[in-house]
Amino acid sequence: MRTRSIFFLALALGCGLVAAVGVQQVLATRDRATPAPVVEMKAIVVAAEDIPMGDPVKITQIKLEDWPKSKIPEGALFKVEDVEGRRTKTKIYKGSPILDAQLLEKGAVDAGAAPWIPKGYRVVSVKVDPVSGSASMLRPSDRVDVVVHFPAMPSKGIPKDYTRTILQNVRVFAVDDKYALTGDEKNQKSIQAKTVSLLVTPEQAEILTAATELGQIRLVMRGLGDNDPVETKGVDPMELLGLPTQGGDPEKEIVPGSEPPGKEDAFAQFLSNQTNSARATPVSTRGSGGQTWAMRLLLGSQVNDVVLEADTDHVWPDAMGTIWRAANNGGSALPAGEPAPTAAPPTSESAPPQDGDLHPPTDSPVPERGSDQ
């Protein structure tokens, strides 16, 4: 019994020893943490504060900052000497790496406007006055909306006066010929401008040019940081006067170049009248075989065909030649029951026509009753 107890005690001690060794090894493995990978760093020039467009960069506006080599953008500069004194082509924000493409060449004071135009953009100039140019408060880099008033020009497809915003949040590239203000110009409260140049995309340049030719442009100044687009529907004088409008109903909206609903074009109506007259049933002469004369009356845009026949039922004293009367009322402008105008064909000894008489052309023969008179 004693031997058996000693055996189990020795077994327990052995298991405890093995467990202790295992735990020790596990803890030792945890203590040996995997070393972090070494990230290679390199110092680049970044903006220590916001740098306005067109200003020469001062040494106090830049600093060196360590960046991971894998994160350094292409064109970054690594020496402050390569940046100091160069003018910026665009505004550079605090903490941003300064790229060579954002700067003019060193020593270049005025390299013209082209280096300042970002890739993919165009510059379009518009004429302004103290009213349309926001009271001369505009300065380069300000933001504006472009509002255009279109006067009614039916010949160009504009049926009525209309005002609407065509472009929003457009950057002012230059005021007159100033696209980079000097120190003295920055202290001016206003610039008496005659032209304002806007930085736009090629598509916006087309829109702006067309609007300049068709209407009157007004530049509406935006507040600093107000860059959100706003939906507007435009306005016409009817709305300003409180008169009823069509409310923008697409089915009732007047398309430029078209007539309002229910109103036909006068010229189209005239052509329709002519077509209807041409399709009218040909006028037949009376079965009696009497003399007839076909006439076409043009009354404004109306075309009417009238057939006259010789009046042989009455004797007209002192009548010169044959007396004519309306043979039918089809296609005539004369209402039924009213006497038709009379006309006498030309004779060898013609006299001045009487009031109300209609005469056929003198160079046309007069149809006879069937035998020569």
CSV table of C-alpha atoms in Angstrom, one decimal:
chain,number,residue,atom,x,y,z
A,1,MET,CA,0.0,0.0,0.0
A,2,ARG,CA,2.8,2.3,0.9
A,3,THR,CA,4.6,1.6,-2.4
A,4,ARG,CA,1.5,2.3,-4.4
A,5,SER,CA,1.1,5.8,-2.8
A,6,ILE,CA,4.7,6.6,-3.5
A,7,PHE,CA,4.2,5.7,-7.2
A,8,PHE,CA,1.1,8.0,-7.6
A,9,LEU,CA,2.9,10.8,-5.8
A,10,ALA,CA,5.9,10.5,-8.1
A,11,LEU,CA,3.6,10.5,-11.2
A,12,ALA,CA,1.8,13.6,-10.0
A,13,LEU,CA,5.1,15.4,-9.5
A,14,GLY,CA,6.2,14.4,-12.9
A,15,CYS,CA,3.0,15.7,-14.6
A,16,GLY,CA,3.3,19.0,-12.7
A,17,LEU,CA,6.9,19.4,-13.8
A,18,VAL,CA,6.0,18.8,-17.4
A,19,ALA,CA,3.1,21.3,-17.2
A,20,ALA,CA,5.3,23.9,-15.6
A,21,VAL,CA,7.9,23.6,-18.4
A,22,GLY,CA,5.2,23.9,-21.0
A,23,VAL,CA,3.7,27.1,-19.5
A,24,GLN,CA,7.1,28.6,-19.2
A,25,GLN,CA,7.8,28.0,-22.9
A,26,VAL,CA,4.5,29.5,-23.9
A,27,LEU,CA,5.1,32.6,-21.8
A,28,ALA,CA,8.6,33.0,-23.2
A,29,THR,CA,7.2,32.9,-26.8
A,30,ARG,CA,4.7,35.7,-26.0
A,31,ASP,CA,7.4,37.8,-24.6
A,32,ARG,CA,9.4,37.6,-27.8
A,33,ALA,CA,7.1,40.0,-29.8
A,34,THR,CA,7.6,40.2,-33.5
A,35,PRO,CA,9.5,43.4,-34.3
A,36,ALA,CA,7.6,46.0,-36.4
A,37,PRO,CA,8.7,46.4,-40.0
A,38,VAL,CA,10.9,49.4,-40.5
A,39,VAL,CA,9.2,52.1,-42.6
A,40,GLU,CA,11.7,54.2,-44.6
A,41,MET,CA,11.0,57.9,-44.2
A,42,LYS,CA,12.1,60.9,-46.1
A,43,ALA,CA,11.6,64.7,-45.4
A,44,ILE,CA,9.6,66.7,-48.0
A,45,VAL,CA,8.5,70.3,-48.1
A,46,VAL,CA,5.0,71.0,-47.0
A,47,ALA,CA,2.9,74.1,-46.4
A,48,ALA,CA,3.0,75.4,-42.8
A,49,GLU,CA,0.0,77.6,-43.6
A,50,ASP,CA,-2.4,78.4,-46.4
A,51,ILE,CA,-0.4,80.0,-49.3
A,52,PRO,CA,-2.6,82.2,-51.6
A,53,MET,CA,-2.4,81.8,-55.4
A,54,GLY,CA,0.2,84.1,-57.0
A,55,ASP,CA,2.2,84.9,-53.9
A,56,PRO,CA,5.9,84.2,-53.7
A,57,VAL,CA,6.5,81.5,-51.1
A,58,LYS,CA,8.1,82.8,-47.9
A,59,ILE,CA,10.4,80.6,-45.7
A,60,THR,CA,7.9,81.0,-42.8
A,61,GLN,CA,5.2,79.5,-44.9
A,62,ILE,CA,6.9,76.1,-45.5
A,63,LYS,CA,8.6,73.4,-43.4
A,64,LEU,CA,10.2,69.9,-43.8
A,65,GLU,CA,8.1,67.0,-42.7
A,66,ASP,CA,8.9,63.3,-42.7
A,67,TRP,CA,6.7,61.2,-45.0
A,68,PRO,CA,6.8,57.5,-45.8
A,69,LYS,CA,8.6,57.0,-49.0
A,70,SER,CA,5.7,55.0,-50.4
A,71,LYS,CA,3.3,57.9,-49.7
A,72,ILE,CA,5.4,60.7,-51.2
A,73,PRO,CA,3.5,62.1,-54.3
A,74,GLU,CA,5.2,62.6,-57.6
A,75,GLY,CA,6.8,66.0,-58.1
A,76,ALA,CA,7.3,66.6,-54.3
A,77,LEU,CA,10.2,68.9,-53.4
A,78,PHE,CA,12.8,68.0,-50.8
A,79,LYS,CA,14.7,71.2,-50.2
A,80,VAL,CA,13.2,74.5,-48.9
A,81,GLU,CA,15.6,76.3,-51.2
A,82,ASP,CA,13.8,74.8,-54.2
A,83,VAL,CA,10.5,76.4,-53.0
A,84,GLU,CA,11.4,79.7,-51.3
A,85,GLY,CA,10.7,82.7,-53.5
A,86,ARG,CA,8.7,80.9,-56.2
A,87,ARG,CA,5.2,82.1,-57.0
A,88,THR,CA,2.3,79.7,-56.7
A,89,LYS,CA,0.0,78.8,-59.6
A,90,THR,CA,-2.8,77.8,-57.3
A,91,LYS,CA,-3.7,78.1,-53.7
A,92,ILE,CA,-1.8,75.6,-51.5
A,93,TYR,CA,-3.5,74.5,-48.2
A,94,LYS,CA,-1.8,73.9,-44.9
A,95,GLY,CA,-0.2,70.5,-44.5
A,96,SER,CA,-0.2,69.7,-48.2
A,97,PRO,CA,3.0,68.6,-50.0
A,98,ILE,CA,4.3,71.4,-52.3
A,99,LEU,CA,4.7,70.0,-55.8
A,100,ASP,CA,6.9,71.5,-58.5
A,101,ALA,CA,3.9,71.7,-60.9
A,102,GLN,CA,2.2,74.1,-58.4
A,103,LEU,CA,5.0,76.7,-58.7
A,104,LEU,CA,6.3,79.0,-61.4
A,105,GLU,CA,9.9,78.8,-62.3
A,106,LYS,CA,12.3,80.4,-59.9
A,107,GLY,CA,12.8,84.1,-60.6
A,108,ALA,CA,9.7,84.3,-62.9
A,109,VAL,CA,7.7,87.3,-61.9
A,110,ASP,CA,5.2,87.3,-64.8
A,111,ALA,CA,5.1,84.4,-67.2
A,112,GLY,CA,1.8,85.4,-68.6
A,113,ALA,CA,-1.6,83.9,-67.8
A,114,ALA,CA,-1.2,80.5,-69.4
A,115,PRO,CA,0.8,78.9,-66.6
A,116,TRP,CA,-1.9,79.8,-64.2
A,117,ILE,CA,-4.7,78.0,-66.0
A,118,PRO,CA,-5.2,74.5,-64.6
A,119,LYS,CA,-5.2,71.6,-67.1
A,120,GLY,CA,-8.6,70.9,-68.6
A,121,TYR,CA,-9.9,74.4,-68.0
A,122,ARG,CA,-10.5,77.5,-70.2
A,123,VAL,CA,-10.6,81.2,-69.5
A,124,VAL,CA,-13.6,83.2,-70.9
A,125,SER,CA,-13.9,87.0,-70.4
A,126,VAL,CA,-17.2,88.8,-70.1
A,127,LYS,CA,-17.9,92.6,-70.1
A,128,VAL,CA,-19.1,94.0,-66.9
A,129,ASP,CA,-20.1,97.3,-65.4
A,130,PRO,CA,-20.5,98.4,-61.7
A,131,VAL,CA,-23.9,96.7,-61.6
A,132,SER,CA,-23.3,93.5,-63.5
A,133,GLY,CA,-19.9,93.1,-61.9
A,134,SER,CA,-21.1,93.0,-58.3
A,135,ALA,CA,-20.3,96.7,-57.7
A,136,SER,CA,-16.6,96.2,-58.4
A,137,MET,CA,-16.1,94.0,-55.4
A,138,LEU,CA,-14.9,91.0,-57.4
A,139,ARG,CA,-11.3,90.0,-57.1
A,140,PRO,CA,-9.3,87.0,-58.5
A,141,SER,CA,-10.2,83.7,-56.9
A,142,ASP,CA,-13.7,84.8,-55.8
A,143,ARG,CA,-16.6,82.6,-56.7
A,144,VAL,CA,-19.7,83.7,-58.7
A,145,ASP,CA,-22.9,82.5,-60.2
A,146,VAL,CA,-23.7,83.5,-63.8
A,147,VAL,CA,-27.3,84.8,-64.2
A,148,VAL,CA,-28.6,85.7,-67.7
A,149,HIS,CA,-31.6,87.7,-68.7
A,150,PHE,CA,-32.9,86.7,-72.2
A,151,PRO,CA,-35.2,89.2,-73.9
A,152,ALA,CA,-38.0,87.9,-76.1
A,153,MET,CA,-36.6,87.1,-79.5
A,154,PRO,CA,-39.1,84.9,-81.4
A,155,SER,CA,-36.8,84.8,-84.5
A,156,LYS,CA,-34.2,83.1,-82.4
A,157,GLY,CA,-36.6,80.7,-80.6
A,158,ILE,CA,-37.0,82.8,-77.4
A,159,PRO,CA,-40.8,83.4,-77.2
A,160,LYS,CA,-40.8,85.6,-74.0
A,161,ASP,CA,-38.5,87.4,-71.6
A,162,TYR,CA,-36.8,85.0,-69.2
A,163,THR,CA,-34.1,85.1,-66.5
A,164,ARG,CA,-32.2,82.1,-65.2
A,165,THR,CA,-28.9,80.9,-63.6
A,166,ILE,CA,-26.8,79.1,-66.2
A,167,LEU,CA,-23.6,78.5,-64.2
A,168,GLN,CA,-22.8,78.2,-60.5
A,169,ASN,CA,-19.7,78.4,-58.3
A,170,VAL,CA,-17.4,79.6,-61.1
A,171,ARG,CA,-14.0,80.9,-60.1
A,172,VAL,CA,-13.0,84.4,-61.1
A,173,PHE,CA,-9.7,83.9,-62.9
A,174,ALA,CA,-8.9,87.6,-63.5
A,175,VAL,CA,-10.3,91.1,-63.1
A,176,ASP,CA,-9.3,93.1,-66.1
A,177,ASP,CA,-5.7,91.9,-66.6
A,178,LYS,CA,-5.0,91.2,-63.0
A,179,TYR,CA,-4.9,87.5,-62.1
A,180,ALA,CA,-2.3,87.8,-59.4
A,181,LEU,CA,-2.7,90.8,-57.0
A,182,THR,CA,0.4,92.5,-55.7
A,183,GLY,CA,0.8,93.7,-52.1
A,184,ASP,CA,-0.6,97.1,-52.8
A,185,GLU,CA,-3.5,95.8,-54.9
A,186,LYS,CA,-4.5,93.4,-52.1
A,187,ASN,CA,-5.2,96.4,-49.8
A,188,GLN,CA,-7.6,97.9,-52.3
A,189,LYS,CA,-11.3,97.5,-51.4
A,190,SER,CA,-12.5,97.4,-55.0
A,191,ILE,CA,-11.3,97.2,-58.6
A,192,GLN,CA,-13.1,99.2,-61.2
A,193,ALA,CA,-13.3,96.4,-63.8
A,194,LYS,CA,-14.5,96.5,-67.4
A,195,THR,CA,-14.0,92.7,-67.9
A,196,VAL,CA,-14.0,89.7,-65.7
A,197,SER,CA,-12.4,86.4,-66.8
A,198,LEU,CA,-13.9,83.2,-65.5
A,199,LEU,CA,-12.3,79.8,-65.2
A,200,VAL,CA,-14.6,77.3,-66.8
A,201,THR,CA,-14.6,73.9,-68.5
A,202,PRO,CA,-14.8,73.7,-72.3
A,203,GLU,CA,-18.6,72.9,-72.2
A,204,GLN,CA,-19.2,75.8,-69.8
A,205,ALA,CA,-17.2,78.0,-72.2
A,206,GLU,CA,-19.7,77.3,-74.9
A,207,ILE,CA,-22.7,77.9,-72.7
A,208,LEU,CA,-21.2,81.2,-71.5
A,209,THR,CA,-20.4,82.4,-75.0
A,210,ALA,CA,-23.9,81.6,-76.3
A,211,ALA,CA,-25.5,83.4,-73.3
A,212,THR,CA,-23.3,86.5,-73.9
A,213,GLU,CA,-24.6,86.8,-77.5
A,214,LEU,CA,-28.2,86.2,-76.6
A,215,GLY,CA,-28.8,88.0,-73.3
A,216,GLN,CA,-27.5,90.3,-70.6
A,217,ILE,CA,-25.1,88.6,-68.1
A,218,ARG,CA,-24.9,89.4,-64.4
A,219,LEU,CA,-22.2,88.0,-62.1
A,220,VAL,CA,-23.6,87.2,-58.6
A,221,MET,CA,-20.9,87.0,-56.0
A,222,ARG,CA,-20.8,84.0,-53.6
A,223,GLY,CA,-19.7,84.1,-50.0
A,224,LEU,CA,-16.4,82.6,-48.9
A,225,GLY,CA,-16.8,78.8,-48.6
A,226,ASP,CA,-20.3,78.7,-50.0
A,227,ASN,CA,-19.7,76.2,-52.8
A,228,ASP,CA,-22.9,74.1,-52.8
A,229,PRO,CA,-25.1,74.2,-55.9
A,230,VAL,CA,-28.6,75.5,-55.6
A,231,GLU,CA,-31.6,74.4,-57.8
A,232,THR,CA,-33.4,77.3,-59.4
A,233,LYS,CA,-36.3,77.4,-61.9
A,234,GLY,CA,-35.7,80.8,-63.4
A,235,VAL,CA,-38.3,83.6,-63.6
A,236,ASP,CA,-40.3,85.5,-66.2
A,237,PRO,CA,-42.2,88.8,-66.0
A,238,MET,CA,-45.5,87.1,-65.6
A,239,GLU,CA,-44.4,85.7,-62.3
A,240,LEU,CA,-43.1,89.0,-61.1
A,241,LEU,CA,-46.4,90.7,-61.9
A,242,GLY,CA,-48.4,87.9,-60.3
A,243,LEU,CA,-50.1,87.0,-63.5
A,244,PRO,CA,-51.2,83.4,-64.1
A,245,THR,CA,-48.5,81.3,-65.8
A,246,GLN,CA,-48.4,77.7,-67.1
A,247,GLY,CA,-46.6,76.6,-64.0
A,248,GLY,CA,-43.9,74.7,-65.8
A,249,ASP,CA,-46.2,72.0,-66.9
A,250,PRO,CA,-44.2,70.1,-69.6
A,251,GLU,CA,-47.3,69.4,-71.6
A,252,LYS,CA,-48.2,73.1,-71.6
A,253,GLU,CA,-44.7,74.5,-71.8
A,254,ILE,CA,-44.0,76.6,-74.8
A,255,VAL,CA,-41.0,75.2,-76.6
A,256,PRO,CA,-38.8,77.8,-78.2
A,257,GLY,CA,-39.7,78.2,-81.9
A,258,SER,CA,-43.3,76.9,-81.4
A,259,GLU,CA,-46.6,78.7,-81.1
A,260,PRO,CA,-48.7,78.7,-77.9
A,261,PRO,CA,-51.3,75.9,-77.7
A,262,GLY,CA,-54.4,76.6,-79.8
A,263,LYS,CA,-52.7,79.3,-81.8
A,264,GLU,CA,-52.1,78.5,-85.5
A,265,ASP,CA,-49.5,80.1,-87.6
A,266,ALA,CA,-51.0,82.5,-90.0
A,267,PHE,CA,-48.8,81.5,-92.8
A,268,ALA,CA,-49.5,77.8,-92.3
A,269,GLN,CA,-53.3,78.7,-92.3
A,270,PHE,CA,-52.8,80.5,-95.6
A,271,LEU,CA,-51.1,77.5,-97.1
A,272,SER,CA,-53.9,75.3,-95.8
A,273,ASN,CA,-56.5,77.5,-97.4
A,274,GLN,CA,-54.7,77.3,-100.7
A,275,THR,CA,-54.5,73.5,-100.5
A,276,ASN,CA,-58.2,73.2,-99.7
A,277,SER,CA,-59.1,75.5,-102.6
A,278,ALA,CA,-57.0,73.3,-104.9
A,279,ARG,CA,-58.8,70.2,-103.7
A,280,ALA,CA,-62.3,71.7,-104.1
A,281,THR,CA,-64.7,70.0,-106.5
A,282,PRO,CA,-64.3,71.6,-110.0
A,283,VAL,CA,-67.2,73.9,-110.8
A,284,SER,CA,-69.4,72.7,-113.5
A,285,THR,CA,-71.3,74.9,-115.9
A,286,ARG,CA,-75.0,74.9,-116.2
A,287,GLY,CA,-76.7,72.4,-118.4
A,288,SER,CA,-78.2,75.3,-120.5
A,289,GLY,CA,-74.8,75.8,-122.2
A,290,GLY,CA,-74.8,79.5,-121.3
A,291,GLN,CA,-71.7,81.6,-121.3
A,292,THR,CA,-69.6,81.2,-118.2
A,293,TRP,CA,-66.5,82.9,-116.7
A,294,ALA,CA,-64.4,81.4,-113.9
A,295,MET,CA,-62.7,83.9,-111.5
A,296,ARG,CA,-60.5,83.5,-108.5
A,297,LEU,CA,-60.8,86.1,-105.7
A,298,LEU,CA,-57.9,86.7,-103.3
A,299,LEU,CA,-59.2,88.3,-100.1
A,300,GLY,CA,-56.2,88.5,-97.7
A,301,SER,CA,-55.3,84.9,-96.9
A,302,GLN,CA,-58.5,83.5,-98.4
A,303,VAL,CA,-58.8,82.1,-101.9
A,304,ASN,CA,-62.3,81.8,-103.4
A,305,ASP,CA,-63.4,80.6,-106.8
A,306,VAL,CA,-66.4,82.2,-108.4
A,307,VAL,CA,-68.1,81.2,-111.6
A,308,LEU,CA,-70.0,83.9,-113.5
A,309,GLU,CA,-72.6,83.3,-116.3
A,310,ALA,CA,-74.0,85.6,-118.8
A,311,ASP,CA,-77.4,87.1,-117.7
A,312,THR,CA,-79.7,86.5,-120.7
A,313,ASP,CA,-82.9,86.5,-118.7
A,314,HIS,CA,-83.1,90.2,-118.4
A,315,VAL,CA,-82.7,93.1,-120.7
A,316,TRP,CA,-80.5,95.8,-119.3
A,317,PRO,CA,-81.0,99.2,-121.1
A,318,ASP,CA,-77.8,101.1,-122.0
A,319,ALA,CA,-75.7,98.0,-121.0
A,320,MET,CA,-72.4,97.8,-122.8
A,321,GLY,CA,-71.7,94.2,-123.6
A,322,THR,CA,-72.8,91.1,-121.7
A,323,ILE,CA,-74.0,91.4,-118.1
A,324,TRP,CA,-72.6,88.6,-115.8
A,325,ARG,CA,-74.0,87.1,-112.6
A,326,ALA,CA,-72.9,84.5,-110.1
A,327,ALA,CA,-73.6,81.0,-111.4
A,328,ASN,CA,-73.1,79.2,-108.1
A,329,ASN,CA,-72.2,80.0,-104.5
A,330,GLY,CA,-69.7,77.2,-104.0
A,331,GLY,CA,-66.4,78.5,-102.9
A,332,SER,CA,-67.5,82.1,-103.1
A,333,ALA,CA,-67.2,84.6,-100.4
A,334,LEU,CA,-70.6,85.9,-101.2
A,335,PRO,CA,-73.4,84.6,-98.9
A,336,ALA,CA,-76.3,82.9,-100.5
A,337,GLY,CA,-79.2,85.2,-101.5
A,338,GLU,CA,-77.0,88.3,-102.1
A,339,PRO,CA,-76.4,89.5,-105.7
A,340,ALA,CA,-73.1,88.8,-107.2
A,341,PRO,CA,-70.9,91.5,-108.6
A,342,THR,CA,-71.4,92.0,-112.4
A,343,ALA,CA,-68.6,92.1,-115.0
A,344,ALA,CA,-68.6,93.0,-118.6
A,345,PRO,CA,-66.1,91.3,-121.0
A,346,PRO,CA,-64.0,93.6,-123.0
A,347,THR,CA,-65.4,95.1,-126.3
A,348,SER,CA,-63.9,96.8,-129.1
A,349,GLU,CA,-65.1,100.1,-127.8
A,350,SER,CA,-64.7,99.8,-124.0
A,351,ALA,CA,-65.9,102.3,-121.6
A,352,PRO,CA,-64.7,103.0,-118.0
A,353,PRO,CA,-66.1,100.3,-115.7
A,354,GLN,CA,-69.0,101.1,-113.6
A,355,ASP,CA,-68.9,100.9,-109.8
A,356,GLY,CA,-69.1,97.3,-108.6
A,357,ASP,CA,-68.4,95.8,-112.1
A,358,LEU,CA,-65.8,93.0,-112.4
A,359,HIS,CA,-64.1,92.7,-115.8
A,360,PRO,CA,-62.3,89.6,-117.1
A,361,PRO,CA,-58.8,90.0,-118.4
A,362,THR,CA,-58.7,91.9,-121.8
A,363,ASP,CA,-56.4,89.4,-123.4
A,364,SER,CA,-58.7,86.3,-122.8
A,365,PRO,CA,-61.4,85.3,-125.2
A,366,VAL,CA,-65.0,85.2,-124.0
A,367,PRO,CA,-66.7,81.8,-124.3
A,368,GLU,CA,-69.7,81.9,-126.6
A,369,ARG,CA,-73.1,80.2,-126.2
A,370,GLY,CA,-72.2,77.6,-128.8
A,371,SER,CA,-72.2,79.6,-132.0
A,372,ASP,CA,-70.4,82.9,-132.8
A,373,GLN,CA,-72.4,86.0,-132.2
